[in-house]
Structure formats: C-alpha cells, structure tokens
Amino acid sequence: MDFSFALTPPLKVKVIKEIKITGTKNFKERAVRELIKTRPKDLYSETNLREDVQSILASGNYEDAQVETSDLDGKIRVIFKIKEKPLIKRIDFTGNKKIGKGKLKEEISLKIKEGYDSIKISNDVKKILSLYGEKGYPDAKVEPFTTFNESLNHVSVHFVIKEGNRILIEKIEFQGAASFSQKKLRRLIKTKRRKVYDSEKLKKDLEEIEKFYKNNGYAKVKTNKPQVAYNPERTKITLDIPIEEGMRYLVGNFEFTGNTVYTSKQLEKAIELKTGKLYHQEKFEETLQNLRELYLEKGYLYSQIIPQEVIEDNKINYQMQIEEASIIYIDRIFIEGIKKTKDKVIRREVLLKPGDPFSSSKLRRSQEKIFNLGFIDDVKPDIQPARDPDKADLIMEIVEGKPGSLSAGAGFSSTDGLVGQVQLSHSNLLGLAQRLNLMWEFGSRKQNYEINWTEPWIFNKPVSFGVDLYNTIRERLFNSDSSADYTETRRGAGVRVGPRFSDVYTLLFSYSFTSVGINRIKEEFKSQIKEETNTTSSFLTELSRDTRDYFFDATRGSRNSIAGQIAGSPVFQGDVHFLKSLFNTSWFWTTFKLGNYPFVFSVNGRFGAVQEFQPSDTVPIFERFFVGGSDSIRGYQARGEIGPIEGGRVYTLMNAEYKIPLYVENKRRILQLVLFADMGGAWKSSQEMYLDVGASPVESENGRFLKSSIGFGLRITTPVFPIRLDWGYGLNHRAGEEVSQIHFTLGNLF
C-alpha cells in the first residue's frame, strides 16, 4: 500500500487544471473523486495529494494508488493511478444449521461489492467462532475458501463451518473458596448452570470474582485457569475454578513524598480508604484518580502518582511517591469532525484558551457546554504534545447529530384532550447554532401556532437574542367534563435579550405584547370569571445561576433563578397593570452509576406572587397561578381541584423525581423510568396560605390546603423533544374527584 509521486520537472507553484482517474474497473471513478479533496483550480500542493492518496487507501477498496503530474497549458494535470482490490461478488456459508446466513453476514466485516482483504477474512473467522462460542458451540471450526476470477478481478468467499455439539454447563465449583459460600460466588458471575458454555464470558466472570474479593479486603487474591471437564458425549461440562484467596488486609497509613504543590494534609482529603478498615480495591483506585485530578486541575498534566505498598502483618501502608513535573499550558486548539457547524460555534464554548494552564474542570465543562448546544452527539477531547515541551495541543473531536427535523405526532391529556402536533425545528441554522422552531398544535380543545427564533451569540458576543410569535385558542376546564368552562384566546409577540456574565450567570430581559380574550364562560362560573379582552404589555427581568452538566437531562448541578415582571404603568401602557415575582430552584444528584447508566435524584421548588396596581382593580385570570396537571402536581386536574377556581395570586410547588435509566445511547438517556412525588398549592393572598396537607368537603376551606401526589412514568428522548408519560395518584382528593390522572406531555418538567 505504498504511494509515490512522479513529478515532471521543473514544477513551480501552479494551478491544477485537470484531474484524471485511471485504473478503475469495478469501482466507479466517481467513488475515487469523492475520496479526494483536491479539485481543479486549486493551487498545487504535494501535502494535499499525499492526504488524498491516504484517503483512497483508507477506504479499503484499493490496493495501491499513485499520483503523476504533468504540464498542461502552463498549468498542472494530476493523474491518480489506481489499482483496485478484487471485488467481492459472493459470500457463502455451508454447515451452519444453528446460526442463519443473515446473522453471520451481519457479524463479519467482509461485504459484497467491497474490496477483498485477506486480513479481514482472518478476523472474520475469529468473529464467527466467537459468535458460535456465545451460542454454546466452543468446538466449532471455520475454514475460509476463496475463488478468484482474475480477468474480472472478482472473488467469491466461502466459509465452511463445522458446528460441533452444543455444550451446557452441568456444574460450577470454586476450589479454595473458604471465605464466601459457593452460592454467593455463583451469584457474582454470568456463567450459570444449565446455560451454554462461553469461554470469553467466563474470562470476564473471573475478573468479577477478583474484583469482589479485592473489595472485601483480599488484596492479593488470584483466580487461576479454570479446569474444564467434559462428559463422554462432549455435551456437558463441569467447571472447577481455583481461587487463591490470600490474607485479608486492613488499610494502614498513607505517607506522601515529592509533593510541593499541595501539602500532605490537602492530599489526605482525597483518600477514599479509611485507616483500620478493610482494604477496598475500587476505593483505592478512586483515591489515585482523586489525587490525579487535583494535579490536573492546576495544570500538571504529566504528573504521576506512584503508590508503593509496605505490608506490615495484616495491614497495607502506602508510600505515595508524587512526581509533579511542570505546569502544561495550552498551545493550539483544533476543532475536528465538524461538517455543517462553523468553527467559531464550537471554539467559543471551549473555556480553555491558548496560553491558559491546563485545567481538567474547564475541559470537562467545555465538553458539557458543547454538548448542550443540542445538535452534538459526542465530544471527544484529546491532548497531544506541542512543539514546546511545556505546552500541549488540545484537540476537540466533534460528532455532529441531526440539527433539523420535521415531526408529527399525537397525544392525549385530561387538560387538552386529544392533541395533534406538527413541528419543524432546526437547532443549528446556517451552522451558527441559531434555533428556529415552527409548531402547529391542533385538537378538540386547543389550537396553537408558534414561531420561535434564537441567536445565542448576537454580534459574536455572549448575549442571546430571540423573537417569539404565538396564536393560541384554548378551551379551559375546571373538571374532567368534556365541555369547556370558558375559552381563552391569546395572540402576541415577544423579544428576548440574555447577556451571559460568566459560565453560570445569565441575565434575561424580555418584553412581550399580548392580546388575551376570555369568552364563552359557562353560566355557573360568571360570578368568578369576567368576560373580557385585554392587552398586556409587560417587561420581565430574570437572573439565573445554572451549573447543570446537561441542560436537556441533567445528572448533577442546579439551576436557580429569581425574576420580576411588570405590566402596564405609564411606561409600558396596556390594559393590565400588575407586578409579579417568581422564584425557581432545581437540584440534581447522581446517586450511583452502573457503567454509563446514572441513577439521578432531583428536586424542584417554585414560588410566585402577583399583585395588581392602579388603575387595575384585580389580576385577570390569565395572569394568575393554577396548580395541578402535568406541569405541576400530577394526579390532579390542571384547574379546579387545587386552590381558588379563578386562580391564585400566590402559589408554591415542590417536585421530587428519581430517574432510573433503561437505555442509554451516545451519553443520552433515551428511555428512563421515573418515580415522583409532588406537593403544592395556590391561594388568593399570602394571608390565606395554609401549609397543612389535606382536603376539605367545604369549597372555601379545601382551597387553602396543600395537595400532594405520587406516581411513576416514562421519559423518552427523541431527536426533536423529550416526551413525558406520567401516571399520578392524588393523595388529597375530595369525594367525587378522580383520584388519578394520566399525563402525556412534551418537554421537561424541570
């Protein structure tokens, strides 16, 4: 797979006029052109041509590629001379009775209509044997045969398989295991009696056994090669697994040497093991990682932590030799892998800058910020030595996702009934991370049109700018009756500006102008609800602090915000005059992880108050607080079961959720089971707030109580939006009310 250049001297820096491809037969010339970057009218570059040759060879379909150049009318003709690999025309299997041809073809790397590779065929034999081993056929044999047609440069591949017997495990014994029962050890492993024998799975099981022993004090435990005994028919086996337990050790003392950046007392705080307690391998590894992290945070990229054991009776003391090296500074930052996204979009999210000392926390936070753009599937940072020994290059390898989508769906909730939705969204418009969302919702109780556009970096400054347009007609209900209690029509527009003062602090300024109409009120509610059409001109200011790792599905961190809104007044005009204050706090903790599956506990608290001022004599119903439904206290109707029927001037709300991941892909938790508890209430005024949980048959008294609920649900992450499906059971319903509700909603609760 060598490549060479034949240059026609003398060649100066000239423009490429023509590119020719020769030697193609089974693979189209266009396929080669798609692999190379060099184009007519480009300046001649030997470096670019070398990269093109490497790209051709890396495709796997070509055995050799050479480049020749010649003069053409004062410019350059470039000729790529290609030698193709034989084209695979057929792949056949014989002797396979227990595994189908389709499954075998999926498993191997050789594919029809691709180039033949002898290395691949050897690896494919191993893959087939491994697949048979997983199915319980460890005696299987595979022999490949190839038939070449030299005139056509074709090849047929034939795998001859001898499956052998399917072997089951009859008995598993652990020899030398005195400290733990046979039953206990069998529970640790995936190899089970009456199941198929898989030697690869058994290797992992032995590692699991050693891990268990080492986490229980047996620091020097050793599992030896299992003894496999077959029955005469070679259909069953007995496994004898020898274990050398060794001594059970306690943790002794830690002594640090070579440390100048941190004192020994500071380093001791990173130790997860406790003196006098049983040795625990995982905690020891966590200790090493914690110490390493301390030095990485201050830029000591090449520091080393070298533990030396000093065994004294049944104690292990550690002399931790630290080689601090020197601080490493960032030299160059490379952004790789992006195709549609502008380089600056990724680069501005990287907190590390050229000349900065390396910082592990800044690098981790940079990964999170890039991921939070919403259209990135993965971020893989890499550190490479730079030209200066005290510097390093940072490479951010980006895997782009699909930024745009057209979706349609339907859902049902007790609030809006059956609702259909068509949504066109793009989270990386023009490659600049601009967000555009067009949505149409339609149903028996709801008609909604929305247009939202956001530029996250207006004028290349850390300031977001957005515009919202909306038109909504919604039938409101106070109970599960199918007929509407009143109709609310809302039309308006808003503009948003959000300067970011640091990585975590944001100030939001928002102005909106909305026309809201309340009409078609049922006769029984006309004493509490006024038929009216008002314009609301309001200005909102919000200060927020956000330390969440992932905005769309956080596993740690918090978001806290405080906001004030004013409507009307001589400044903003309009028909409605009020002051509104809002407070929100959300916290997230990962309780533990199983691989890439984090189990997350989260809590959310909200408080709000609104008060009219002259010339308004009341707060209109559409600016009051309603508690209940999918976005507050699940298990209750959205209106009419908690607080005053016309809405409250004061409300408080608390939610707790525990998320159990069921399926994770590319760091995104695609499917999760959720357990939750909600509590909250709404009141006409702060003087009426009554913080006891309960219910009362008297309407005026019932509204004063806090209400609570419990339930479970599913969280489904789609490329467009998260989906919530919850079943809530209200704990404080009055007689006659439905005690449970099913909620189907788009978007996150908090």
XYZ file of C-alpha atoms in Angstrom:
750
model
C 0.000 0.000 0.000
C 2.783 2.388 -0.904
C 2.188 5.582 -2.789
C 4.554 7.626 -4.893
C 4.720 10.803 -6.944
C 6.107 11.151 -10.456
C 6.691 14.875 -10.998
C 7.531 16.495 -14.293
C 10.376 18.924 -13.511
C 10.596 21.762 -13.156
C 7.251 22.479 -11.423
C 6.666 25.747 -9.665
C 3.592 26.668 -7.643
C 0.840 26.447 -10.234
C -2.877 25.917 -10.541
C -4.356 22.468 -11.139
C -6.254 22.414 -14.424
C -7.328 18.783 -14.707
C -7.669 15.692 -12.505
C -7.794 12.258 -14.162
C -8.504 8.876 -12.586
C -7.122 5.728 -14.248
C -7.252 2.038 -13.368
C -10.852 1.860 -12.168
C -12.829 -1.155 -13.309
C -15.221 -2.487 -10.685
C -15.456 0.694 -8.637
C -16.708 3.879 -10.256
C -14.390 6.789 -10.960
C -16.829 8.995 -9.045
C -16.148 6.977 -5.873
C -12.472 7.958 -6.063
C -13.278 11.618 -6.697
C -15.467 11.665 -3.582
C -12.492 10.460 -1.514
C -10.096 13.215 -2.590
C -10.119 16.870 -1.596
C -8.004 18.190 -4.477
C -10.106 19.973 -7.096
C -9.458 21.745 -10.409
C -8.456 25.405 -9.894
C -6.775 24.519 -6.557
C -3.149 25.502 -6.044
C -0.853 22.508 -6.426
C 0.025 21.013 -3.012
C 2.073 17.855 -2.576
C 0.826 17.632 1.031
C -2.805 17.633 -0.117
C -2.088 14.959 -2.726
C -0.428 12.727 -0.126
C -3.511 13.095 2.067
C -5.714 12.224 -0.927
C -3.731 9.027 -1.548
C -4.026 8.105 2.132
C -7.783 8.693 1.935
C -8.078 6.429 -1.118
C -6.146 3.605 0.553
C -8.045 4.016 3.828
C -11.360 3.347 2.048
C -10.395 -0.344 1.883
C -11.276 -0.855 -1.794
C -7.907 -0.077 -3.370
C -4.627 -1.961 -3.188
C -2.412 0.850 -4.449
C -2.642 4.485 -5.524
C -0.033 6.630 -7.229
C 0.000 10.228 -8.387
C 1.544 11.539 -11.574
C 1.660 15.192 -12.619
C 2.413 16.845 -15.920
C 2.308 20.268 -17.506
C -0.911 21.213 -19.314
C -1.073 24.627 -20.989
C 1.063 26.198 -18.281
C -0.983 24.561 -15.533
C -0.919 21.090 -13.961
C -2.639 17.857 -14.860
C -2.933 15.449 -11.889
C -3.409 11.738 -12.613
C -4.411 9.278 -9.876
C -3.346 5.778 -10.989
C -5.461 3.290 -9.073
C -5.041 -0.449 -8.519
C -8.256 -1.966 -7.232
C -8.608 -4.813 -4.786
C -10.625 -7.794 -6.061
C -14.354 -7.098 -5.850
C -16.285 -9.473 -3.584
C -19.146 -10.909 -5.674
C -20.397 -13.665 -3.352
C -20.188 -14.658 0.300
C -21.499 -18.135 1.111
C -21.728 -20.323 4.209
C -22.158 -24.080 4.470
C -22.559 -26.261 7.529
C -24.329 -23.559 9.529
C -27.502 -25.051 10.956
C -27.803 -23.226 14.279
C -26.981 -19.698 13.071
C -28.562 -18.252 9.930
C -26.658 -16.796 6.981
C -28.138 -13.354 7.614
C -26.781 -13.264 11.159
C -23.353 -14.463 10.002
C -23.197 -11.824 7.255
C -24.035 -9.125 9.804
C -21.215 -10.352 12.044
C -18.378 -10.335 9.520
C -16.593 -7.270 8.134
C -16.315 -8.541 4.544
C -19.208 -7.252 2.438
C -20.421 -7.927 -1.083
C -19.416 -5.211 -3.608
C -16.479 -4.143 -1.447
C -12.749 -4.793 -1.840
C -11.327 -8.115 -0.666
C -8.898 -8.011 2.274
C -7.034 -11.124 3.494
C -6.588 -9.590 6.956
C -10.332 -9.075 7.232
C -11.052 -12.688 6.352
C -8.808 -13.897 9.201
C -10.572 -11.584 11.635
C -13.961 -12.707 10.328
C -13.117 -16.335 11.115
C -12.471 -15.248 14.713
C -15.771 -13.341 14.786
C -17.714 -16.368 13.580
C -16.016 -18.599 16.156
C -16.786 -16.043 18.868
C -20.444 -15.965 17.819
C -20.650 -19.751 17.984
C -18.933 -19.654 21.369
C -21.630 -17.301 22.677
C -24.277 -19.748 21.449
C -22.655 -22.672 23.271
C -20.569 -24.216 20.490
C -16.948 -23.827 21.685
C -15.790 -26.744 19.471
C -16.937 -25.043 16.254
C -14.436 -24.839 13.391
C -14.442 -22.407 10.456
C -12.377 -22.685 7.278
C -12.486 -19.957 4.590
C -12.042 -20.620 0.861
C -11.628 -18.033 -1.889
C -12.162 -18.335 -5.649
C -10.630 -15.612 -7.830
C -11.679 -14.574 -11.352
C -8.552 -12.760 -12.485
C -9.979 -11.485 -15.776
C -12.841 -9.706 -13.988
C -10.854 -9.115 -10.781
C -13.679 -10.727 -8.805
C -13.547 -13.028 -5.782
C -16.046 -15.344 -4.104
C -15.657 -16.162 -0.412
C -16.916 -19.421 1.067
C -16.914 -20.218 4.800
C -17.160 -23.925 5.643
C -18.434 -24.401 9.193
C -18.374 -27.461 11.444
C -20.553 -26.534 14.387
C -19.896 -29.422 16.755
C -22.029 -30.086 19.819
C -23.846 -27.514 21.883
C -22.288 -27.680 25.336
C -24.149 -26.858 28.544
C -22.679 -26.283 31.988
C -23.652 -29.023 34.413
C -21.740 -27.906 37.494
C -19.666 -24.930 38.728
C -17.327 -25.334 41.702
C -14.933 -22.833 43.288
C -11.856 -24.583 44.673
C -10.128 -22.879 47.605
C -13.026 -20.547 48.384
C -13.211 -20.567 52.184
C -14.401 -17.037 52.993
C -17.511 -16.920 50.821
C -20.078 -19.585 50.058
C -20.347 -21.306 46.693
C -23.831 -19.815 46.332
C -22.548 -16.286 46.937
C -19.803 -16.618 44.321
C -22.154 -18.140 41.739
C -24.398 -15.096 42.059
C -21.497 -12.843 41.039
C -20.948 -14.406 37.636
C -22.970 -14.506 34.427
C -21.851 -18.052 33.637
C -24.675 -20.216 35.014
C -25.520 -23.877 35.391
C -27.725 -25.332 32.639
C -26.629 -22.465 30.370
C -24.266 -22.571 27.403
C -20.520 -22.504 27.966
C -18.803 -19.332 26.686
C -15.077 -19.086 27.394
C -14.982 -15.321 26.746
C -17.807 -14.698 29.197
C -16.015 -16.868 31.762
C -12.873 -14.695 31.497
C -14.924 -11.641 32.448
C -16.510 -13.602 35.282
C -13.081 -14.378 36.741
C -12.302 -10.655 36.713
C -15.578 -10.028 38.549
C -14.687 -12.591 41.224
C -11.265 -10.997 41.790
C -12.893 -7.570 41.973
C -15.328 -8.819 44.622
C -12.540 -10.311 46.748
C -10.355 -7.215 46.439
C -13.249 -5.001 47.504
C -13.593 -7.128 50.635
C -10.024 -6.992 51.893
C -8.353 -9.746 49.850
C -5.853 -7.522 48.043
C -3.710 -10.416 46.750
C -6.462 -12.772 45.584
C -5.801 -14.737 42.420
C -8.102 -16.790 40.201
C -6.287 -19.490 38.246
C -7.151 -21.090 34.920
C -10.494 -22.935 35.187
C -10.422 -26.700 34.805
C -12.970 -27.856 32.213
C -14.125 -31.498 32.338
C -16.350 -32.839 29.528
C -18.770 -35.732 29.710
C -18.099 -38.602 27.249
C -20.539 -37.177 24.673
C -18.972 -33.651 24.902
C -22.400 -32.127 25.535
C -21.915 -31.112 29.180
C -19.044 -29.742 31.230
C -18.045 -29.287 34.839
C -16.173 -26.086 35.681
C -13.659 -26.043 38.534
C -12.445 -22.501 39.256
C -9.345 -22.418 41.527
C -9.140 -19.398 43.854
C -6.140 -18.387 45.955
C -7.711 -16.054 48.493
C -4.607 -14.972 50.359
C -4.689 -12.841 53.513
C -7.418 -10.367 54.364
C -5.859 -6.911 54.739
C -6.751 -3.747 56.604
C -5.823 -0.253 55.449
C -2.807 1.237 57.206
C -1.288 4.715 56.844
C -0.627 6.919 53.810
C 2.624 8.862 53.502
C 3.268 11.367 50.704
C 6.671 12.250 49.258
C 7.650 14.622 46.455
C 4.639 16.881 46.878
C 5.256 20.650 46.804
C 2.091 21.931 45.108
C -0.182 20.506 47.819
C 0.508 19.820 51.474
C 0.153 16.262 52.738
C -2.964 17.287 54.689
C -4.555 18.586 51.495
C -3.742 15.347 49.697
C -5.121 13.235 52.537
C -8.581 14.675 51.843
C -8.531 12.834 48.512
C -8.133 9.418 50.188
C -11.297 7.303 49.987
C -9.914 4.473 52.158
C -10.155 4.669 55.954
C -7.315 3.566 58.233
C -8.221 0.375 60.104
C -10.987 -0.591 57.674
C -10.920 -3.458 55.176
C -8.950 -2.868 52.002
C -11.198 -1.930 49.063
C -9.726 -2.000 45.552
C -12.264 0.352 43.938
C -11.802 2.947 46.675
C -8.044 2.701 46.251
C -8.437 3.342 42.512
C -10.751 6.276 43.299
C -8.043 7.648 45.599
C -5.485 7.536 42.795
C -7.959 9.230 40.457
C -8.739 11.936 43.039
C -5.037 12.684 43.518
C -4.502 12.765 39.777
C -7.468 15.115 39.393
C -6.009 17.552 41.931
C -2.866 17.922 39.851
C -4.714 18.027 36.524
C -6.831 20.885 37.833
C -3.711 23.004 38.371
C -2.171 22.169 35.005
C 0.223 19.361 35.987
C -0.765 17.255 33.019
C 2.177 14.850 33.199
C 2.266 14.365 36.968
C 2.460 10.783 38.220
C 1.180 9.159 41.394
C 3.299 6.091 42.195
C 1.947 4.020 45.120
C 4.347 1.703 46.945
C 2.944 -0.925 49.293
C 4.525 -1.583 52.664
C 2.867 -4.636 54.224
C 3.004 -4.886 57.993
C 1.280 -8.012 59.378
C -2.275 -7.742 58.030
C -2.046 -4.025 57.188
C -1.142 -2.330 53.932
C 0.627 1.011 54.351
C 1.171 3.210 51.325
C 4.073 5.454 50.444
C 2.675 7.705 47.728
C 5.546 8.980 45.621
C 4.473 12.011 43.593
C 6.319 13.211 40.514
C 4.726 16.590 39.915
C 6.551 17.562 36.688
C 5.748 21.079 35.445
C 2.643 23.059 34.536
C 1.489 22.470 30.960
C -0.031 25.357 29.022
C -2.426 25.154 26.092
C -0.723 25.898 22.774
C -3.132 25.358 19.894
C -6.775 24.285 19.887
C -8.032 22.193 16.976
C -11.718 21.589 16.245
C -12.174 18.419 14.183
C -15.100 16.434 12.830
C -17.466 19.334 12.105
C -19.033 19.494 8.651
C -22.042 21.807 8.891
C -21.181 23.763 12.023
C -18.989 26.859 11.864
C -15.674 26.510 13.671
C -16.368 29.519 15.898
C -19.583 27.959 17.235
C -17.586 25.169 18.885
C -14.499 27.233 19.693
C -16.415 29.852 21.699
C -17.771 27.140 24.008
C -14.251 25.967 24.916
C -13.279 27.604 28.219
C -9.587 26.814 27.765
C -7.751 29.326 25.578
C -4.235 29.308 24.062
C -1.780 30.303 26.786
C -4.001 29.090 29.650
C -2.679 26.466 32.068
C -4.423 23.154 31.514
C -7.461 22.611 33.767
C -9.404 19.351 33.922
C -12.542 21.057 35.261
C -12.522 23.626 32.442
C -12.065 20.854 29.894
C -14.939 18.847 31.374
C -17.161 21.931 31.471
C -16.234 22.712 27.851
C -17.430 19.241 26.851
C -20.727 19.871 28.618
C -21.192 23.297 27.011
C -20.601 21.878 23.535
C -22.980 19.004 24.207
C -25.580 21.497 25.467
C -25.737 23.118 22.036
C -28.318 20.431 21.361
C -27.107 19.165 17.988
C -23.895 17.411 19.078
C -23.901 13.643 19.623
C -20.458 13.346 21.195
C -17.392 15.357 22.203
C -14.031 13.592 22.451
C -11.153 15.729 23.766
C -7.550 14.707 23.182
C -4.287 16.191 24.448
C -1.191 15.959 22.256
C 2.373 17.194 22.909
C 3.110 20.546 21.272
C 6.302 21.970 19.798
C 7.222 23.449 23.180
C 7.732 20.771 25.903
C 5.827 22.951 28.402
C 2.796 23.182 26.122
C 0.164 20.844 24.717
C -2.313 20.990 21.851
C -5.997 20.458 22.626
C -7.998 18.568 20.008
C -11.795 18.548 20.268
C -13.217 15.755 18.108
C -16.880 16.552 17.442
C -19.590 14.140 16.319
C -22.473 16.146 14.875
C -26.037 14.953 15.211
C -29.071 15.862 13.138
C -29.868 19.538 13.828
C -33.134 19.738 11.904
C -36.284 17.688 11.794
C -39.868 17.640 10.662
C -42.037 15.682 13.047
C -45.685 14.878 13.551
C -47.360 13.220 16.486
C -50.380 12.982 18.699
C -51.017 12.776 22.414
C -53.753 12.824 24.995
C -54.130 14.593 28.316
C -57.041 15.332 30.607
C -56.308 19.054 30.128
C -56.319 19.343 26.331
C -57.883 16.059 25.234
C -56.563 14.587 22.002
C -53.924 16.888 20.507
C -52.018 16.537 17.242
C -48.756 18.305 16.544
C -46.657 19.173 13.510
C -43.268 20.712 14.233
C -40.415 21.922 12.060
C -37.313 22.663 14.092
C -33.657 23.413 13.464
C -31.093 23.850 16.238
C -28.121 24.781 14.047
C -29.474 27.151 11.429
C -26.782 28.312 8.965
C -24.243 26.371 11.045
C -24.353 29.174 13.649
C -26.295 27.357 16.413
C -29.331 29.537 15.733
C -32.581 27.879 16.780
C -35.763 28.039 14.705
C -38.970 26.338 15.741
C -42.294 26.305 13.871
C -45.099 24.455 15.640
C -48.759 23.795 14.992
C -50.884 22.053 17.627
C -54.474 21.123 16.895
C -57.173 19.311 18.802
C -60.695 19.433 20.141
C -59.700 21.852 22.941
C -56.566 23.515 21.624
C -55.333 25.327 18.516
C -51.814 26.728 18.756
C -49.341 28.301 16.317
C -45.847 29.266 17.431
C -42.705 30.652 15.815
C -39.518 30.963 17.883
C -36.076 32.084 16.742
C -32.953 32.470 18.880
C -29.431 33.675 18.106
C -27.185 32.596 21.033
C -24.286 34.972 20.220
C -25.571 38.238 18.786
C -22.733 40.218 17.157
C -20.357 37.427 18.315
C -20.895 38.457 21.943
C -22.085 36.167 24.782
C -25.579 37.634 24.500
C -28.613 35.741 23.213
C -31.371 37.391 21.200
C -34.727 35.874 20.382
C -38.158 36.572 18.924
C -41.424 34.745 19.682
C -44.770 34.861 17.859
C -47.807 32.936 19.070
C -51.527 32.487 18.490
C -53.409 30.129 20.810
C -57.079 29.270 21.261
C -57.684 27.023 24.245
C -60.791 25.675 25.945
C -60.268 25.681 29.701
C -61.820 23.109 32.030
C -62.207 23.001 35.791
C -63.099 19.300 35.828
C -62.959 16.265 33.568
C -66.273 17.173 31.920
C -65.886 17.133 28.144
C -67.417 20.597 27.670
C -65.375 23.793 28.070
C -65.920 26.071 31.073
C -64.515 29.057 29.177
C -62.376 29.842 26.137
C -59.063 31.696 26.230
C -57.614 33.312 23.091
C -54.027 34.533 23.248
C -52.168 36.336 20.449
C -48.892 38.152 20.785
C -45.197 38.581 20.254
C -42.111 38.883 22.395
C -38.454 39.758 22.156
C -35.661 38.431 24.403
C -32.117 39.576 25.197
C -29.922 37.498 27.525
C -26.380 38.631 28.387
C -24.196 35.943 29.994
C -21.746 37.315 32.569
C -19.883 34.061 33.179
C -20.151 30.372 32.552
C -23.055 30.117 35.018
C -24.710 33.549 35.410
C -27.267 34.878 32.901
C -29.446 37.976 32.971
C -32.578 37.839 30.820
C -34.602 40.841 29.633
C -37.885 40.046 27.922
C -40.632 42.267 26.525
C -43.972 40.884 25.346
C -47.173 42.338 23.964
C -50.182 40.038 24.177
C -53.883 40.292 23.485
C -55.911 37.881 25.611
C -59.634 37.269 25.301
C -61.821 35.404 27.815
C -65.262 34.438 26.480
C -67.869 31.673 26.221
C -67.977 31.373 30.016
C -70.347 28.811 31.492
C -73.173 30.383 33.466
C -72.088 28.770 36.745
C -68.662 30.480 36.608
C -69.681 34.001 35.510
C -69.579 35.258 39.097
C -65.909 34.281 39.374
C -64.645 34.876 35.838
C -65.068 38.062 33.852
C -65.624 38.071 30.089
C -63.044 40.480 28.707
C -60.383 41.188 26.105
C -57.220 42.889 27.332
C -53.807 43.794 26.025
C -50.858 43.076 28.287
C -47.621 44.976 27.726
C -45.022 43.609 30.124
C -41.302 43.581 30.838
C -39.564 40.729 32.682
C -36.087 40.548 34.179
C -34.585 37.254 35.362
C -31.251 36.499 36.998
C -30.247 32.833 36.888
C -27.345 30.693 38.033
C -27.029 27.416 36.140
C -24.426 24.744 36.968
C -26.203 21.754 35.384
C -23.995 19.449 33.363
C -26.581 18.768 30.655
C -29.468 21.190 30.178
C -31.719 18.646 28.487
C -31.333 15.898 31.088
C -29.098 16.917 33.995
C -27.261 14.413 36.192
C -25.658 16.943 38.551
C -25.696 20.647 39.341
C -28.515 23.106 39.877
C -30.444 25.963 38.315
C -31.670 28.823 40.491
C -33.482 31.901 39.247
C -35.312 34.943 40.531
C -37.481 37.074 38.253
C -39.634 40.168 38.361
C -42.285 41.195 35.844
C -44.133 44.488 35.487
C -47.147 45.016 33.223
C -48.804 48.304 32.393
C -47.740 51.502 34.192
C -47.140 54.795 32.353
C -44.060 53.225 30.758
C -45.498 50.069 29.200
C -49.187 51.042 28.883
C -51.708 48.299 28.074
C -54.973 47.376 29.822
C -53.489 45.265 32.616
C -51.320 46.564 35.463
C -49.559 44.191 37.845
C -46.281 43.213 39.495
C -45.220 39.574 39.521
C -42.309 37.913 41.335
C -41.072 34.397 40.580
C -38.502 32.128 42.213
C -37.378 28.736 40.943
C -34.769 26.253 42.204
C -33.854 22.836 40.774
C -31.139 20.458 42.022
C -29.760 17.218 40.558
C -27.628 14.471 42.131
C -26.330 11.190 40.694
C -26.847 8.657 43.474
C -24.740 5.996 41.719
C -23.786 4.779 38.249
C -23.793 1.407 36.521
C -21.368 1.984 33.662
C -22.873 4.785 31.558
C -26.219 4.484 33.335
C -26.597 7.224 36.006
C -29.405 6.992 38.577
C -30.464 10.579 39.264
C -32.429 12.117 42.129
C -33.734 15.642 41.553
C -35.886 18.189 43.365
C -37.624 21.325 42.179
C -39.205 24.216 44.057
C -41.231 27.138 42.740
C -42.832 30.183 44.314
C -44.747 33.021 42.723
C -46.814 36.042 43.716
C -48.737 38.605 41.660
C -50.405 41.870 42.734
C -52.372 44.387 40.710
C -51.863 48.135 40.984
C -53.933 51.118 39.890
C -55.697 51.639 37.605
C -56.322 47.840 37.555
C -58.596 46.660 40.368
C -57.793 42.940 40.007
C -55.423 40.475 38.405
C -57.032 38.908 35.313
C -57.491 35.130 35.324
C -54.895 34.602 32.587
C -52.141 36.091 34.785
C -52.961 34.119 37.925
C -51.403 30.883 39.133
C -53.043 27.486 38.592
C -51.637 24.382 40.250
C -52.317 20.846 39.047
C -51.761 18.801 35.926
C -48.717 17.582 34.030
C -46.515 20.615 34.729
C -47.057 20.981 38.477
C -48.905 18.437 40.661
C -49.606 15.294 38.708
C -52.678 13.278 39.641
C -54.936 16.363 39.668
C -56.771 18.369 37.023
C -54.869 21.374 35.695
C -57.576 23.674 37.101
C -60.384 23.464 39.595
C -59.072 20.928 42.139
C -56.256 22.864 43.829
C -56.601 26.439 45.052
C -59.242 29.012 44.038
C -61.172 28.104 40.924
C -60.344 31.516 39.412
C -56.624 31.045 40.135
C -54.341 32.234 42.927
C -52.272 35.335 43.498
C -49.723 33.259 45.430
C -48.523 29.725 44.803
C -45.824 27.293 45.869
C -44.807 23.984 44.389
C -42.363 21.162 45.147
C -41.433 18.163 42.980
C -39.106 15.232 43.586
C -38.123 12.681 40.931
C -35.915 9.614 40.801
C -34.866 8.577 37.298
C -33.839 5.007 36.530
C -32.124 4.702 33.120
C -33.277 1.828 30.934
C -31.437 2.607 27.687
C -28.514 4.981 27.004
C -27.013 5.912 23.631
C -24.226 8.455 22.965
C -24.470 9.788 26.539
C -28.189 10.454 26.028
C -30.609 8.591 28.254
C -33.115 7.517 25.613
C -35.525 5.698 27.946
C -35.969 6.179 31.702
C -38.368 5.019 34.389
C -39.345 7.817 36.796
C -40.737 7.709 40.322
C -42.090 11.034 41.582
C -43.819 12.911 44.384
C -45.426 16.372 44.057
C -46.852 18.864 46.541
C -48.121 22.421 46.310
C -50.975 24.864 46.454
C -52.363 28.234 45.348
C -54.119 30.928 47.387
C -55.959 34.215 46.901
C -53.418 36.016 49.077
C -50.407 35.326 51.265
C -52.613 35.785 54.358
C -54.673 32.749 53.313
C -51.675 30.437 52.884
C -52.265 27.267 54.886
C -49.311 24.861 54.799
C -51.104 21.736 56.036
C -51.621 18.885 53.567
C -55.176 17.631 53.249
C -58.663 18.166 51.848
C -61.987 19.577 52.990
C -65.527 18.987 51.694
C -66.139 22.727 52.115
C -65.132 24.524 48.896
C -63.797 27.636 50.632
C -61.740 25.584 53.085
C -60.497 22.957 50.617
C -58.667 25.533 48.509
C -56.462 26.518 51.434
C -54.809 23.098 51.811
C -51.613 21.914 50.179
C -52.212 18.934 47.877
C -49.819 16.059 47.235
C -49.422 13.155 44.850
C -47.176 10.229 43.973
C -46.707 8.274 40.780
C -44.451 6.888 38.111
C -43.780 7.480 34.442
C -41.503 7.172 31.441
C -39.104 9.675 29.871
C -38.362 9.197 26.171
C -35.690 11.278 24.440
C -36.280 11.871 20.724
C -34.154 13.884 18.260
C -36.776 16.660 18.433
C -38.038 16.869 22.008
C -38.314 14.844 25.217
C -41.590 13.040 25.872
C -43.127 12.608 29.331
C -45.729 9.970 30.103
C -46.824 10.023 33.766
C -49.454 8.390 35.928
C -50.155 10.445 39.044
C -52.191 9.434 42.074
C -53.577 12.320 44.127
C -53.396 11.749 47.878
C -55.782 14.548 48.901
C -58.795 14.381 46.617
C -62.295 15.218 47.740
C -65.168 12.795 47.260
C -66.294 12.701 43.640
C -62.951 13.680 42.123
C -60.925 11.265 40.008
C -58.060 10.053 42.189
C -55.578 9.505 39.349
C -54.629 11.104 36.056
C -52.547 10.107 33.022
C -50.398 12.919 31.647
C -48.785 12.859 28.186
C -46.593 15.903 27.630
C -43.691 17.195 25.560
C -40.679 18.823 27.219
C -39.095 18.557 30.653
C -40.869 19.392 33.917
C -37.702 20.983 35.327
